[in-house]
Structures are given as C-alpha cells and as structure tokens.
Amino acid sequence: MTLTVLTLFPDFVESYFATSIAARAVARGFIEYRAVNIRDFAQDRHGTCDDAPYGGGAGMVLMPGPLGRALDSVEALKKRTVFPTPSGNLLTASYARELSEERELVLICGRYEGIDQRIVDLYVDDEISIGDYVLSSGELAALVIVDAVIRLGEGVISEESLREESFNGGLLEYPQYTRPEVFAGMQVPEVLLSGNHANIREWRLRESVRKTKRNRPDLFARLDDDLKGIASDEGAK
Ligand code: 6GU
C-alpha cells in the first residue's frame, strides 16, 4: 500500500514513519509513503497557504490554490483521498479494514479552521473523524488513521494478534498478564497457569464480556443474548 500525506509539517509525519511498527512495515516493503509539503505549492514569496474565512469568523482556512496543486502533483483524483476532520464519519475497526484494502491512499492534513470546501467537493472521497473531541493538529488525526489502517495490512502484525484484539466480535480484549506470577502481592489468575486451553478460552471470553459491560455499555447492548449471559454466570470469579 502507498500512503501519501499532504501536510504543512512533513517532519512530524516523517517521524511517525521512522518509528516502531510503521518503520518495520516500510523496511519490509509492506508500505511506501511520501510526505508532501503543501507549502512547496504556494505562489507568493512568503509561502502563504492559508487565509481568513469568507463571511468572517475565527481562525484561518487552507487556500484551495496551493492545496489543489499539491493534490494534482500526487494525482489525487485517481486515488482514494481522505480528509481527517472532526466533522467526518467516525473511524471504526471495520472502516479501517475497508481502507486497508486500498492500493493507494492520499491523506490531507488540515490546519486552522479547516480547508476550502471546494477542495472537499473536488477531491475528497472520505471525511473521517477519530472521535468526538477536537485536536489542533490534523497531522495527529491523519496518523491515527494511518496507524489503524497499516497494522491491518498483510504481514505487518501477526494474524493471531489481530484475531484476539479489541472490537473483533464487538468485544473488548481480555486482561493480559506476564511474569512474575506474583507482583505487589497480586497473583496471576490460576486458570492462566493451568495449561487447560479450553478453560483459558472460557475465562478470557467471560472477562471480555464483563469488561465490555463495564467500560462500553453501548457495545455490550449490541451483543448476542448468549454472550450477554456470560457476564452474569454463576460461579464466575
Ligand atoms: Cl480527524 N481532526 C482534528 N483536528 N480533530 C479531530 C479529528 C480530526 N477527529 C476528532 N477530532
């Protein structure tokens, strides 16, 4: 998959791709990326890319000229183009899965109060929000989307980790433990040391359902009745 990120802060974007799982995915050739500096497409000697909104109001809006030329330079009209914005559709595990199946993605990092609507109308396929709060940096939001997408790509993370993680099957992930067996006087649950894989599976499922009920009642409400029943089973510790 090829990811092209249009930004006024290319160093910020580069630092993400130079670190951890993203860097490994780049090194192994699973993904390619480009950070394109929108300012390189400005036309005055100050490199101006933003201006006050028509109609008045606070903040600045990215001008369509420089951003449009930056988008044309990467042939955005031929590619799925994503604009991260708090007024977009909410990102979910299934939305990330859908995006991970694209061969190429273009992401536009907005700043200030946003970008000129004509750019959205002409180029943008997906307006995506990462949650009901506002970030000052479009880069942070874009990289959250990139991270959720690339980890789903073949070979980036083990199939087993992806299968077991939160949201698969509408459940949150069960609690994890590692050595030592006793920490701060607290024992690792006995069943995890038992070697009985059927019991371990059952315990993990019950803990997942309980955690979902406690932390995300909205997700719990959508579970099948037999799963909901597991949270209240007698004899469960
Ligand atoms: Cl996609 N961008 C910004 N700046 N803030 C956000 C967001 C996106 N999603 C939630 N808050």
PDB file of N, CA, C and O and ligand atoms in Angstrom, residues 83-86 128-138 141-142 145, ligand 1:
ATOM      1  N   PHE A  83      -9.865  13.030   4.030  1.00  0.00           N
ATOM      2  CA  PHE A  83      -9.655  14.269   4.769  1.00  0.00           C
ATOM      3  C   PHE A  83     -10.069  14.051   6.222  1.00  0.00           C
ATOM      4  O   PHE A  83     -11.249  13.944   6.520  1.00  0.00           O
ATOM      5  N   PRO A  84      -9.077  13.952   7.134  1.00  0.00           N
ATOM      6  CA  PRO A  84      -9.402  13.822   8.552  1.00  0.00           C
ATOM      7  C   PRO A  84      -9.978  15.142   9.080  1.00  0.00           C
ATOM      8  O   PRO A  84      -9.341  16.187   8.954  1.00  0.00           O
ATOM      9  N   THR A  85     -11.157  15.075   9.675  1.00  0.00           N
ATOM     10  CA  THR A  85     -11.817  16.273  10.203  1.00  0.00           C
ATOM     11  C   THR A  85     -12.784  15.874  11.307  1.00  0.00           C
ATOM     12  O   THR A  85     -13.433  14.828  11.197  1.00  0.00           O
ATOM     13  N   PRO A  86     -12.886  16.710  12.375  1.00  0.00           N
ATOM     14  CA  PRO A  86     -13.836  16.376  13.441  1.00  0.00           C
ATOM     15  C   PRO A  86     -15.280  16.319  12.936  1.00  0.00           C
ATOM     16  O   PRO A  86     -16.138  15.757  13.611  1.00  0.00           O
ATOM     17  N   ILE A 128     -13.180  11.821   7.577  1.00  0.00           N
ATOM     18  CA  ILE A 128     -13.139  10.886   8.704  1.00  0.00           C
ATOM     19  C   ILE A 128     -12.775  11.601  10.000  1.00  0.00           C
ATOM     20  O   ILE A 128     -11.781  12.327  10.061  1.00  0.00           O
ATOM     21  N   SER A 129     -13.577  11.361  11.041  1.00  0.00           N
ATOM     22  CA  SER A 129     -13.279  11.848  12.394  1.00  0.00           C
ATOM     23  C   SER A 129     -12.754  10.698  13.233  1.00  0.00           C
ATOM     24  O   SER A 129     -13.189   9.554  13.080  1.00  0.00           O
ATOM     25  N   ILE A 130     -11.820  10.977  14.129  1.00  0.00           N
ATOM     26  CA  ILE A 130     -11.312   9.914  15.007  1.00  0.00           C
ATOM     27  C   ILE A 130     -11.977   9.943  16.380  1.00  0.00           C
ATOM     28  O   ILE A 130     -11.597   9.173  17.254  1.00  0.00           O
ATOM     29  N   GLY A 131     -12.985  10.773  16.588  1.00  0.00           N
ATOM     30  CA  GLY A 131     -13.687  10.763  17.870  1.00  0.00           C
ATOM     31  C   GLY A 131     -14.314  12.121  18.146  1.00  0.00           C
ATOM     32  O   GLY A 131     -14.005  13.108  17.479  1.00  0.00           O
ATOM     33  N   ASP A 132     -15.180  12.148  19.149  1.00  0.00           N
ATOM     34  CA  ASP A 132     -15.939  13.366  19.430  1.00  0.00           C
ATOM     35  C   ASP A 132     -15.198  14.297  20.375  1.00  0.00           C
ATOM     36  O   ASP A 132     -15.557  14.439  21.546  1.00  0.00           O
ATOM     37  N   TYR A 133     -14.135  14.879  19.851  1.00  0.00           N
ATOM     38  CA  TYR A 133     -13.325  15.880  20.546  1.00  0.00           C
ATOM     39  C   TYR A 133     -12.526  16.543  19.440  1.00  0.00           C
ATOM     40  O   TYR A 133     -12.501  16.044  18.315  1.00  0.00           O
ATOM     41  N   VAL A 134     -11.891  17.684  19.728  1.00  0.00           N
ATOM     42  CA  VAL A 134     -11.180  18.401  18.664  1.00  0.00           C
ATOM     43  C   VAL A 134      -9.682  18.448  18.965  1.00  0.00           C
ATOM     44  O   VAL A 134      -9.277  18.779  20.080  1.00  0.00           O
ATOM     45  N   LEU A 135      -8.876  18.070  17.981  1.00  0.00           N
ATOM     46  CA  LEU A 135      -7.417  18.183  18.067  1.00  0.00           C
ATOM     47  C   LEU A 135      -6.983  19.424  17.303  1.00  0.00           C
ATOM     48  O   LEU A 135      -7.601  19.793  16.310  1.00  0.00           O
ATOM     49  N   SER A 136      -5.878  20.025  17.722  1.00  0.00           N
ATOM     50  CA  SER A 136      -5.386  21.202  17.000  1.00  0.00           C
ATOM     51  C   SER A 136      -4.569  20.791  15.779  1.00  0.00           C
ATOM     52  O   SER A 136      -4.310  21.604  14.909  1.00  0.00           O
ATOM     53  N   SER A 137      -4.167  19.513  15.722  1.00  0.00           N
ATOM     54  CA  SER A 137      -3.291  19.080  14.644  1.00  0.00           C
ATOM     55  C   SER A 137      -3.967  18.048  13.747  1.00  0.00           C
ATOM     56  O   SER A 137      -4.299  16.950  14.191  1.00  0.00           O
ATOM     57  N   GLY A 138      -4.151  18.402  12.495  1.00  0.00           N
ATOM     58  CA  GLY A 138      -4.651  17.441  11.509  1.00  0.00           C
ATOM     59  C   GLY A 138      -3.684  16.284  11.318  1.00  0.00           C
ATOM     60  O   GLY A 138      -4.087  15.166  10.992  1.00  0.00           O
ATOM     61  N   ALA A 141      -4.372  13.445  13.805  1.00  0.00           N
ATOM     62  CA  ALA A 141      -5.559  12.679  13.406  1.00  0.00           C
ATOM     63  C   ALA A 141      -5.241  11.811  12.182  1.00  0.00           C
ATOM     64  O   ALA A 141      -5.607  10.634  12.131  1.00  0.00           O
ATOM     65  N   ALA A 142      -4.531  12.375  11.195  1.00  0.00           N
ATOM     66  CA  ALA A 142      -4.194  11.613   9.984  1.00  0.00           C
ATOM     67  C   ALA A 142      -3.345  10.399  10.336  1.00  0.00           C
ATOM     68  O   ALA A 142      -3.541   9.304   9.805  1.00  0.00           O
ATOM     69  N   ILE A 145      -5.315   7.572  11.825  1.00  0.00           N
ATOM     70  CA  ILE A 145      -5.985   6.805  10.759  1.00  0.00           C
ATOM     71  C   ILE A 145      -4.972   5.897  10.059  1.00  0.00           C
ATOM     72  O   ILE A 145      -5.219   4.700   9.863  1.00  0.00           O
TER      73      ILE A 145
HETATM   74 CL1  6GU B   1      -9.898  13.896  12.065  1.00  0.00          CL
HETATM   75  N1  6GU B   1      -9.005  16.125  13.166  1.00  0.00           N
HETATM   76  C1  6GU B   1      -8.931  17.004  14.183  1.00  0.00           C
HETATM   77  N2  6GU B   1      -8.173  18.094  14.042  1.00  0.00           N
HETATM   78  N3  6GU B   1      -9.555  16.843  15.330  1.00  0.00           N
HETATM   79  C2  6GU B   1     -10.290  15.739  15.445  1.00  0.00           C
HETATM   80  C3  6GU B   1     -10.424  14.794  14.427  1.00  0.00           C
HETATM   81  C4  6GU B   1      -9.765  15.027  13.294  1.00  0.00           C
HETATM   82  N4  6GU B   1     -11.241  13.808  14.842  1.00  0.00           N
HETATM   83  C5  6GU B   1     -11.593  14.132  16.057  1.00  0.00           C
HETATM   84  N5  6GU B   1     -11.045  15.301  16.428  1.00  0.00           N
END
